[in-house]
XYZ file of C-alpha atoms in Angstrom:
735
model
C -8.414 101.907 140.625
C -7.156 104.391 143.182
C -10.728 104.640 144.662
C -10.961 100.891 144.823
C -7.607 100.651 146.671
C -8.640 103.350 149.026
C -11.899 101.666 150.020
C -10.063 98.381 150.339
C -7.545 99.755 152.887
C -10.354 101.340 154.822
C -12.050 98.076 155.497
C -15.680 97.244 156.118
C -16.276 100.268 158.329
C -14.833 102.687 155.686
C -17.165 101.163 153.057
C -20.083 102.032 155.306
C -19.132 105.559 155.887
C -18.088 106.128 152.187
C -21.593 105.031 151.089
C -23.292 107.387 153.519
C -21.226 110.219 152.206
C -22.124 109.414 148.592
C -25.859 109.501 149.329
C -25.568 112.773 150.910
C -23.653 114.152 148.019
C -26.134 113.077 145.589
C -29.064 114.519 147.706
C -27.160 117.711 147.702
C -26.732 118.024 144.080
C -30.222 117.123 143.460
C -31.543 119.938 145.674
C -28.953 122.230 144.339
C -30.321 121.555 140.729
C -33.988 122.064 141.923
C -33.237 125.294 143.702
C -31.575 126.750 140.613
C -34.518 125.542 138.407
C -36.991 127.154 140.740
C -35.146 130.341 140.924
C -34.681 130.523 137.170
C -38.567 129.707 136.666
C -39.869 132.162 139.314
C -37.649 135.255 138.089
C -38.726 134.608 134.403
C -42.281 133.816 135.233
C -44.597 135.733 132.657
C -47.912 135.252 130.809
C -46.969 132.324 128.753
C -44.710 129.401 128.632
C -42.489 130.938 125.805
C -41.481 133.800 128.222
C -40.417 131.357 131.076
C -36.985 129.876 130.904
C -37.949 126.856 132.869
C -40.529 126.070 129.821
C -43.971 124.842 130.621
C -42.970 123.012 133.670
C -41.369 126.165 134.904
C -44.636 128.080 134.525
C -46.740 125.393 136.275
C -44.174 125.328 139.110
C -44.051 129.146 139.561
C -47.777 129.366 139.498
C -48.078 126.823 142.124
C -45.582 128.328 144.280
C -47.017 131.751 144.166
C -50.431 130.394 144.809
C -49.299 128.486 147.643
C -46.889 130.897 149.616
C -47.248 134.214 147.693
C -44.157 136.362 147.763
C -42.225 133.855 149.994
C -41.710 131.866 146.610
C -38.933 134.186 145.748
C -37.154 133.157 148.896
C -37.874 129.362 148.634
C -35.055 128.636 146.044
C -32.522 130.284 148.489
C -33.714 128.179 151.321
C -33.529 125.066 148.998
C -29.972 126.181 148.100
C -28.916 126.483 151.841
C -30.229 122.873 152.453
C -28.446 121.397 149.534
C -25.122 122.906 150.796
C -25.979 121.208 154.161
C -26.263 117.718 152.460
C -23.089 118.273 150.426
C -20.858 119.250 153.607
C -22.392 116.127 155.399
C -19.054 114.260 154.300
C -17.095 116.606 156.816
C -19.679 118.124 159.164
C -22.376 116.631 161.084
C -25.913 117.182 159.244
C -28.131 119.709 161.207
C -31.768 118.663 161.189
C -32.536 121.961 162.659
C -31.679 123.802 159.479
C -34.500 122.450 157.273
C -37.105 122.613 160.163
C -36.048 126.354 160.779
C -36.833 126.867 157.094
C -40.264 125.235 157.295
C -41.035 127.378 160.293
C -39.752 130.585 158.384
C -42.333 129.843 155.651
C -45.188 129.145 158.099
C -44.489 132.301 159.945
C -43.655 134.763 157.225
C -46.513 133.881 154.948
C -49.353 134.796 157.308
C -47.351 137.888 158.561
C -47.194 139.314 154.974
C -51.002 138.943 154.727
C -51.676 140.737 158.025
C -48.921 143.490 157.380
C -49.776 144.199 153.673
C -53.484 143.688 154.075
C -53.597 141.300 151.129
C -54.906 137.845 150.625
C -52.506 137.075 148.024
C -49.230 138.207 149.612
C -48.834 135.042 151.560
C -50.651 132.628 149.299
C -53.160 130.387 150.288
C -50.934 129.125 153.198
C -50.776 132.795 154.461
C -54.489 133.328 153.895
C -55.567 130.377 156.054
C -52.971 131.092 158.834
C -53.726 134.546 159.171
C -57.469 133.969 159.356
C -56.597 131.727 162.264
C -54.448 133.841 164.103
C -56.411 136.939 163.655
C -59.713 135.063 165.022
C -57.722 133.921 168.235
C -55.386 136.818 169.139
C -56.293 139.674 166.765
C -54.190 141.442 164.055
C -51.795 143.092 166.644
C -51.201 139.954 168.551
C -50.740 138.081 165.490
C -48.032 140.513 164.160
C -46.141 140.335 167.544
C -46.270 136.473 167.944
C -45.382 135.904 164.246
C -42.486 138.596 164.202
C -41.091 136.824 167.311
C -41.210 133.405 165.826
C -39.576 134.653 162.644
C -36.635 136.343 164.492
C -36.084 133.112 166.624
C -36.053 131.023 163.408
C -33.536 133.266 161.811
C -31.362 133.082 164.989
C -31.375 129.353 164.952
C -30.762 128.935 161.339
C -27.958 131.482 161.006
C -26.552 131.900 164.401
C -26.594 135.834 164.128
C -27.148 137.697 167.212
C -29.486 140.698 166.791
C -28.331 142.285 169.928
C -24.592 142.266 168.893
C -25.674 143.775 165.515
C -27.752 146.482 167.176
C -24.773 147.360 169.526
C -22.521 147.857 166.544
C -25.063 149.927 164.570
C -26.055 152.006 167.536
C -22.995 152.573 169.680
C -24.539 155.215 171.939
C -27.362 152.830 172.850
C -24.860 150.152 173.494
C -22.959 152.137 175.835
C -26.056 153.215 177.800
C -27.066 149.559 178.303
C -23.616 148.736 179.390
C -23.491 151.393 182.176
C -26.817 150.541 183.383
C -25.924 146.798 183.666
C -22.802 147.696 185.505
C -24.527 149.788 187.886
C -27.138 147.294 188.655
C -24.449 144.633 189.195
C -22.532 146.986 191.602
C -25.810 147.452 193.496
C -26.441 143.815 193.550
C -22.983 143.053 194.960
C -23.078 145.802 197.778
C -26.529 144.424 198.687
C -25.063 140.856 198.975
C -22.268 142.251 200.988
C -24.630 143.756 203.579
C -26.717 140.650 203.811
C -23.788 138.664 204.688
C -21.966 140.972 206.996
C -23.525 139.701 210.065
C -22.649 136.048 209.270
C -19.055 137.127 208.533
C -18.749 138.866 212.014
C -20.014 135.673 213.616
C -17.182 133.737 212.120
C -14.355 136.231 212.592
C -11.978 133.878 214.115
C -12.330 131.407 211.174
C -12.002 134.153 208.808
C -8.694 135.341 210.487
C -7.298 131.989 209.878
C -8.490 131.696 206.219
C -7.005 135.290 205.734
C -3.587 134.193 207.012
C -3.513 131.238 204.778
C -4.508 133.101 201.842
C -1.876 135.775 202.641
C 0.609 133.075 202.352
C -0.779 131.607 199.351
C -0.838 134.938 197.497
C 3.000 134.864 196.995
C 2.784 131.821 194.796
C -0.851 131.752 193.398
C -1.491 134.028 190.416
C -4.014 136.960 190.793
C -6.764 136.912 188.291
C -7.816 139.682 185.914
C -11.688 139.061 185.581
C -13.167 139.712 182.296
C -16.917 139.561 181.683
C -18.091 136.340 180.074
C -19.328 138.474 176.968
C -15.713 139.491 176.393
C -14.451 135.819 176.219
C -12.408 133.774 178.431
C -10.776 135.363 181.643
C -7.033 136.073 181.279
C -5.066 134.943 184.477
C -1.695 136.738 185.079
C 0.753 136.027 187.936
C 1.071 138.432 190.688
C 4.372 140.490 190.615
C 6.423 140.891 193.828
C 6.735 144.541 194.789
C 9.860 144.120 196.929
C 13.052 145.413 195.685
C 16.074 143.275 195.093
C 18.104 144.524 198.046
C 15.108 143.502 200.352
C 15.357 140.043 198.743
C 19.002 139.810 199.230
C 18.626 140.868 202.820
C 16.013 138.097 203.471
C 18.248 135.541 201.751
C 21.070 136.267 204.125
C 18.982 136.585 207.041
C 17.435 133.278 206.543
C 20.578 131.529 205.473
C 22.866 133.070 208.319
C 26.000 131.090 207.516
C 28.248 130.009 210.376
C 32.113 130.016 210.633
C 34.489 132.027 208.587
C 32.685 131.526 205.190
C 30.585 134.052 203.626
C 27.833 133.409 201.128
C 28.275 134.862 197.475
C 26.310 138.134 196.687
C 23.739 138.016 193.929
C 25.657 140.694 192.185
C 27.931 137.779 190.764
C 24.994 136.833 188.523
C 23.736 138.391 185.294
C 20.922 140.993 185.759
C 17.480 139.796 184.870
C 16.550 141.331 181.389
C 13.668 143.712 181.508
C 10.326 142.254 180.013
C 9.422 143.937 176.877
C 5.890 144.334 175.923
C 2.810 143.291 177.668
C 0.275 140.579 177.397
C -1.541 140.740 174.067
C -5.192 140.116 175.185
C -6.656 140.366 171.701
C -4.248 137.660 170.430
C -5.028 135.316 173.532
C -8.773 135.890 172.906
C -8.349 135.063 169.075
C -6.359 131.991 169.931
C -9.249 130.905 172.126
C -11.600 131.254 169.333
C -9.427 129.192 166.894
C -9.228 126.391 169.521
C -13.034 126.475 169.943
C -13.587 126.335 166.308
C -11.089 123.672 165.558
C -12.573 121.419 168.181
C -15.920 122.062 166.997
C -14.891 120.917 163.534
C -14.071 117.627 164.994
C -17.468 117.289 166.800
C -15.969 118.441 170.261
C -18.210 121.255 171.485
C -17.354 123.527 174.347
C -15.758 126.895 175.229
C -12.606 128.198 176.984
C -13.042 129.508 180.222
C -9.641 130.689 181.364
C -6.366 131.718 179.616
C -3.097 131.511 181.656
C -0.248 133.039 179.836
C 3.260 132.053 181.030
C 6.943 132.822 180.057
C 7.150 129.799 177.627
C 3.610 128.372 177.135
C 0.039 129.482 177.481
C -2.587 127.346 179.026
C -6.083 127.539 177.661
C -8.768 125.928 180.047
C -11.374 124.349 177.795
C -14.727 123.146 179.250
C -16.209 120.400 177.012
C -19.984 120.329 176.666
C -21.994 117.600 178.315
C -21.585 114.214 176.933
C -18.102 114.917 175.210
C -15.488 112.068 176.182
C -12.026 113.335 177.404
C -10.360 110.806 175.133
C -11.726 112.427 172.066
C -9.785 115.762 172.952
C -6.501 114.023 173.859
C -6.187 112.391 170.514
C -6.484 115.785 168.674
C -2.960 117.176 169.880
C -1.484 117.107 166.499
C -4.450 118.476 164.750
C -4.403 121.416 167.158
C -0.750 122.116 166.769
C -1.524 122.262 162.965
C -4.352 124.776 163.713
C -2.381 126.941 166.099
C 0.839 126.641 163.911
C 2.804 125.429 166.978
C 5.693 122.997 167.134
C 3.755 120.733 169.606
C 0.857 120.943 172.016
C 0.553 119.116 175.392
C -3.154 118.281 176.630
C -4.059 117.769 180.142
C -7.039 115.930 180.437
C -8.619 116.704 182.894
C -6.762 119.278 185.057
C -6.793 117.701 188.635
C -9.449 119.427 190.790
C -11.226 121.091 187.829
C -13.891 120.277 185.339
C -11.889 121.440 182.419
C -9.119 120.177 179.925
C -5.755 122.085 180.041
C -4.347 122.916 176.469
C -0.679 124.137 176.521
C 0.233 126.062 173.432
C 3.840 127.334 172.953
C 4.214 131.257 172.950
C 5.745 132.762 169.812
C 8.409 134.549 171.853
C 9.911 132.754 174.726
C 11.077 134.479 177.902
C 14.497 133.494 179.238
C 14.532 132.868 183.000
C 17.677 133.768 184.708
C 19.074 132.549 188.145
C 19.221 135.894 189.554
C 15.686 136.508 189.255
C 14.870 133.149 190.898
C 17.297 133.778 193.706
C 15.857 137.170 194.278
C 12.263 136.061 194.839
C 10.718 135.398 198.103
C 10.324 131.686 197.391
C 13.904 131.182 197.422
C 15.066 133.877 199.783
C 12.600 132.752 202.560
C 13.393 129.182 202.333
C 15.292 127.887 205.293
C 16.620 124.750 203.765
C 20.330 124.672 202.690
C 19.332 122.350 199.822
C 16.883 124.671 198.100
C 16.777 124.030 194.247
C 15.583 126.985 192.075
C 14.156 124.945 189.155
C 12.447 127.803 187.289
C 8.865 128.941 186.635
C 5.680 127.106 186.130
C 3.395 127.718 183.126
C 1.721 130.620 184.814
C 5.169 132.428 185.443
C 5.261 131.731 189.198
C 8.889 130.828 190.706
C 9.141 127.139 191.571
C 11.610 126.254 194.350
C 12.037 122.772 195.498
C 13.838 121.262 198.513
C 16.190 118.365 197.935
C 16.153 117.379 201.646
C 12.317 116.493 201.296
C 12.723 114.750 197.995
C 15.046 113.271 199.266
C 16.727 112.136 195.853
C 16.388 113.397 192.332
C 16.514 111.534 189.071
C 17.054 113.815 186.048
C 16.741 112.541 182.242
C 16.897 114.358 178.937
C 18.240 114.181 175.657
C 21.318 116.135 174.254
C 20.679 119.937 173.859
C 17.428 119.933 175.858
C 18.987 122.091 178.792
C 19.544 119.221 181.316
C 23.138 120.156 182.092
C 22.173 123.766 182.457
C 19.521 123.123 184.973
C 21.846 120.921 186.896
C 24.282 123.668 187.089
C 21.525 125.876 188.180
C 20.522 123.535 190.956
C 24.258 123.271 192.214
C 24.531 127.062 192.236
C 21.331 127.339 194.111
C 22.980 125.393 196.889
C 26.150 127.246 196.738
C 24.095 130.440 197.422
C 22.721 128.923 200.382
C 25.218 126.658 202.150
C 28.941 127.025 203.164
C 31.223 123.921 203.112
C 30.383 123.577 206.774
C 26.715 123.007 205.753
C 26.916 121.039 202.566
C 29.594 118.884 200.934
C 29.698 117.575 197.464
C 30.737 114.247 195.869
C 30.696 114.766 192.123
C 30.987 112.019 189.488
C 31.429 113.384 185.867
C 32.484 110.460 183.504
C 32.115 113.095 180.424
C 34.919 115.377 182.164
C 33.100 118.392 180.711
C 30.044 119.403 182.757
C 31.183 119.451 186.487
C 34.908 120.314 185.813
C 34.205 123.943 186.634
C 33.578 123.120 190.154
C 37.071 121.543 190.681
C 38.845 123.293 193.558
C 35.707 124.719 195.574
C 35.800 123.955 199.307
C 32.592 122.030 199.338
C 34.074 119.115 197.389
C 34.869 115.976 199.452
C 37.080 114.610 196.720
C 38.455 115.780 193.460
C 35.647 115.493 190.550
C 35.701 111.777 189.705
C 36.013 111.322 186.031
C 36.897 107.612 185.940
C 33.847 105.504 185.943
C 35.792 102.668 187.727
C 36.558 104.868 190.689
C 33.067 106.027 191.031
C 31.919 102.779 192.344
C 34.533 102.926 195.109
C 33.355 106.537 196.011
C 29.894 105.318 196.441
C 31.031 102.525 198.717
C 32.810 104.981 201.020
C 29.385 107.144 201.069
C 27.580 104.073 202.075
C 30.101 103.350 204.987
C 29.693 107.134 206.037
C 26.005 106.527 206.127
C 26.561 103.771 208.552
C 28.913 105.906 210.707
C 26.547 108.698 210.837
C 23.672 106.471 212.037
C 25.803 105.080 214.802
C 26.540 108.669 215.918
C 22.938 109.634 215.692
C 21.910 106.479 217.878
C 24.515 107.470 220.520
C 22.666 110.903 220.896
C 19.172 109.529 220.462
C 18.570 111.640 217.356
C 16.336 110.449 214.516
C 17.769 112.628 211.729
C 20.662 115.024 211.018
C 18.806 118.168 211.968
C 18.050 117.032 215.414
C 21.685 115.574 215.694
C 23.216 118.750 214.799
C 20.773 120.677 217.003
C 21.831 118.466 219.802
C 25.458 119.234 219.144
C 24.795 123.043 219.295
C 22.616 122.613 222.521
C 25.511 120.675 224.163
C 28.113 123.287 223.134
C 30.467 120.949 221.432
C 30.905 123.314 218.473
C 30.998 122.895 214.654
C 33.649 120.137 215.076
C 30.810 117.623 215.863
C 28.243 118.874 213.401
C 27.621 116.775 210.319
C 27.285 118.383 207.023
C 24.786 117.535 204.266
C 26.338 115.232 201.565
C 24.983 115.733 197.905
C 26.164 113.105 195.490
C 25.881 114.452 191.869
C 26.423 111.961 189.058
C 26.042 113.525 185.592
C 25.877 110.535 183.487
C 24.488 107.174 185.063
C 24.781 105.298 181.783
C 28.509 105.234 181.742
C 28.602 103.986 185.391
C 26.181 101.273 184.625
C 28.222 99.924 181.686
C 31.537 99.831 183.514
C 30.375 98.910 187.067
C 26.651 98.272 186.859
C 26.338 95.837 189.666
C 28.266 97.646 192.354
C 26.789 101.161 191.231
C 23.316 99.872 191.313
C 23.740 98.309 194.888
C 25.253 101.424 196.405
C 22.559 103.711 194.732
C 19.830 101.504 196.075
C 21.075 101.331 199.612
C 21.790 105.073 199.639
C 18.216 105.815 198.261
C 16.562 103.488 200.770
C 18.282 104.598 203.782
C 20.434 107.698 203.468
C 17.577 110.454 203.962
C 17.883 110.687 207.713
C 21.633 110.856 207.633
C 21.807 113.862 205.526
C 23.089 112.113 202.374
C 21.094 112.908 198.982
C 21.422 111.770 195.475
C 21.107 113.991 192.317
C 21.657 111.668 189.309
C 21.455 112.660 185.510
C 21.199 110.584 182.380
C 20.765 111.094 178.712
C 19.276 107.690 178.157
C 16.428 106.671 180.297
C 16.241 103.100 179.173
C 15.394 100.091 181.486
C 18.844 98.854 181.585
C 20.197 102.140 182.903
C 17.332 103.289 185.121
C 16.492 100.105 186.610
C 13.509 99.187 188.605
C 15.111 99.379 191.919
C 16.665 102.606 191.201
C 13.472 104.227 189.877
C 11.290 102.724 192.721
C 13.620 104.595 195.293
C 13.728 107.940 193.524
C 10.213 109.403 194.052
C 11.192 112.825 192.646
C 12.111 112.795 188.975
C 12.527 115.357 186.178
C 12.274 114.756 182.485
C 13.237 117.184 179.856
C 12.411 116.597 176.039
C 12.988 113.021 175.202
C 12.762 111.402 171.733
C 9.927 108.910 172.561
C 6.838 108.312 174.741
C 8.474 104.987 175.830
C 11.591 107.099 177.469
C 9.102 109.295 178.848
C 7.198 106.485 180.496
C 10.358 104.915 181.739
C 11.410 108.094 183.791
C 7.905 109.509 184.543
C 5.684 106.443 184.324
C 3.574 108.705 181.935
C 3.885 110.362 178.561
C 4.420 113.820 177.827
C 8.151 114.504 177.758
C 8.255 113.706 174.143
C 6.050 116.932 173.515
C 8.256 119.288 175.449
C 9.811 122.247 173.760
C 13.598 121.853 174.723
C 15.813 124.689 176.145
C 15.195 123.899 179.619
C 11.430 122.889 179.250
C 10.753 120.111 181.807
C 8.118 117.864 183.662
C 8.738 117.626 187.321
C 7.265 114.811 189.302
C 7.210 115.803 192.949
C 7.561 113.238 195.688
C 4.335 111.614 196.955
C 2.147 112.405 193.996
C 1.481 111.468 190.433
C 0.721 114.866 189.118
C 3.409 116.256 186.719
C 4.381 119.760 187.006
C 5.629 121.616 183.894
C 8.366 123.886 184.761
C 10.631 126.083 182.457
C 14.158 125.728 183.658
C 16.618 128.388 184.594
C 19.268 129.465 182.409
C 22.871 129.877 183.619
C 25.955 130.836 181.637
C 29.533 129.640 182.028
C 30.807 132.932 183.049
C 28.178 132.952 185.996
C 29.317 129.427 187.086
C 33.053 130.768 186.994
C 32.462 133.858 189.034
C 30.635 131.858 191.792
C 33.367 129.091 192.079
C 35.991 131.576 192.094
C 34.492 133.317 194.900
C 34.502 130.220 196.867
C 37.965 129.210 195.881
C 39.187 132.596 197.140
C 37.620 131.607 200.619
C 39.515 128.256 201.142
C 40.737 125.045 199.655
C 38.982 121.702 199.618
C 39.804 119.239 202.402
C 40.318 116.359 199.985
C 42.016 114.388 203.062
C 38.612 113.993 204.516
C 37.973 111.207 207.201
C 35.257 109.513 205.168
C 37.358 108.463 202.303
C 40.426 107.692 204.460
C 38.843 105.428 206.728
C 36.695 103.443 204.080
C 39.464 103.312 201.451
C 39.728 99.498 201.993
C 36.329 99.081 200.623
C 37.134 100.827 197.234
C 37.391 99.023 194.104
C 40.723 100.147 192.428
C 42.916 98.331 190.289
C 46.096 99.860 191.772
C 45.183 98.629 195.208
C 44.739 95.067 194.236
C 48.409 94.656 193.022
C 49.720 92.852 196.275
C 53.517 92.806 196.128
C 53.420 95.996 193.872
C 51.553 97.790 196.462
C 54.035 96.981 199.243
C 56.906 97.910 197.250
C 55.224 101.386 196.521
C 54.381 101.565 200.192
C 58.197 101.082 201.109
C 59.116 103.623 198.660
C 56.508 106.095 200.157
C 58.026 105.448 203.696
C 61.477 106.099 202.523
C 60.227 109.409 200.995
C 58.190 110.363 203.896
C 61.214 109.913 206.233
C 62.923 112.793 204.483
C 60.073 115.168 204.799
C 58.517 116.966 207.588
C 54.978 116.886 206.279
C 53.427 114.664 203.677
C 49.943 114.369 201.913
C 47.811 112.077 199.877
C 47.997 114.282 196.647
C 51.793 114.548 197.116
C 52.172 110.894 196.964
C 49.714 110.581 193.926
C 51.621 113.008 192.105
C 55.076 111.741 193.146
C 54.373 108.154 192.251
C 51.912 108.562 189.460
C 49.295 106.519 191.177
C 45.438 106.724 191.623
C 44.174 108.651 194.526
C 42.669 105.649 196.099
C 46.034 103.905 196.191
C 47.728 106.996 197.536
C 45.072 107.174 200.320
C 45.584 103.434 201.365
C 49.314 104.085 201.712
C 48.552 107.077 203.980
C 46.254 105.199 205.974
C 48.804 102.350 206.394
C 51.464 104.746 207.270
C 49.157 106.115 210.027
C 48.607 102.630 211.480
C 52.329 101.963 211.312
C 53.011 105.239 213.274
C 54.915 106.844 210.323
C 52.526 109.887 210.055
C 50.099 111.563 212.448
C 46.462 111.809 212.306
C 44.479 113.848 209.632
C 44.343 117.606 210.367
C 41.623 118.830 207.963
C 42.815 119.869 204.606
C 46.502 120.262 205.881
C 49.252 117.714 205.184
C 50.149 115.072 207.910
C 53.082 115.363 210.065
C 55.839 112.884 209.603
C 56.436 111.166 213.008
C 59.429 108.663 211.794
C 62.337 110.229 210.568
C 64.821 108.069 208.514
C 64.430 104.787 210.472
C 67.660 103.122 208.675
C 70.089 105.592 210.254
């Protein structure tokens, strides 16, 4: 019954495959029985039928075999036994027609060879006698022995796959060493000869070679240097090139390229935890063994090929597999779960094919993962030599090379990842990357954190434009203010004839108007987009779309993170205008396609493992994120807090407060009543600020800012003076 149910579920195609398997199994059992019977009959062959264990038929069978092929008869049952197993294994493996053909050639070559070597007419039977006579008449006895011996060795090689050269090298190590040394010398001589032949051509193209050498020198800093292995030893193992510069030199380069202006100082790298020393080295034997396991497992599923290169990284190892001609790539991509089982890995990601190469990439997790610290990234030349104030140290790629991105070129970043996958840690690492590059005069932050946990550590740093916004209802108003600031900046740049913020600031420096006219970059960071879309979805989406479409040239950039990348959170308009996206581990392929337009995020390992989609390309880059501890964040933020207080009374929000959506601002008569109370309070003071009114009357920041704005229009207080409180101009008007 179970069998019938199984066939019924398999359908029509399953019945056909089952029938073929049964026929092969029956044929294998029949051949196995015949081989055993022939062996019993031959080894018990005597003078009479009684002495033979195979009976009378066994006597006739033994006599016929000995007459036909002589001593080869005793090998014949073994050949039949091997063919029977080939039929039995046909249920799982492809049947190799070459095996029985090889056995037939083995008999045809060994039978005459026995007759010639042993000088006997019966050693090879009648078949050997006829063939030996034929060969000796045409090529002589010596020639026949050479040809037949070579044919016999080739037949054994094809049937078993055994390499006689490898066996000889293991049995005779001195001879093997001599052959290797001779081969090495011959290869060196050939390479030197080739260099001499091409020297004249290289001199003719000297100018072009200088240009290529310059480009190659730049690429050497990020490209891995290969460790070449001979083809006989297996695939080549590629390791990343380690920078030889000291940490002091990297720190000097970072400060030189950053060169902060004004009274602020950049934080030293000593605030970060030191990079742990790497223990152990790359186990080449283990990598080569894994390559063989991959090749064997793929061959079991009918995918023939070989591993050309192995690229060990901090978290995963990339195996570059070259499939044999005629193998479809789709057959390999469907085997990820089976390969994960064979490699004893949590998950395996397959890149089919690797862009620009005729190979398939198979990423296998390492048994021991390397922790990537922020200090190691900031010390490297990729970050220290970057001139952008918005450089983001994302982590290391699969080969172990540092990966640094520029937010100014993205120009906006969308981040998605489930809880506990390292999303928030990586966002903190990006923020610290900017804090190590830029002063408050260079970059200002607008942070929105509805969860009130992730970004609260940055409260009070001088880079902030407003306190960290935790109320989702107030976030829409803050975004409207940023939209208005964008329009204001474009007007200023149009007056100066500048196309972007870099040229505008350069014009200000050339005109000698000082830092007062320079425009800092503005980075809007939203830690959880889903909360904002649930409360003020329409307003938030409208502001984000406008900013993402137009804000790049004005120096305003967005960095948005979400745990739930569903279509109602990451809408089509938002995703279209965010060309740069990062996906951490996600629960399903659907979520991965929502954020990346491709699968793969569901196979990530967590703990900062991410897929990065750079702008202007569809090629995903796998990066292992940086780890930053809470203690490191606290040290850096305290360093900035000690240099100054944030200018919360920024002109951006004070001039655009009328556009904010705030419940307290829509009270009408209640607002006017509080305004009168605030004027009465101000008349008793010499200085007053927005935060003071907010605390005194226990109202929202937006309402307090509108009160200050109206006071300025009515002549009660003076204009804004940076982060200082405003001067009260009207003293007790009722007296």
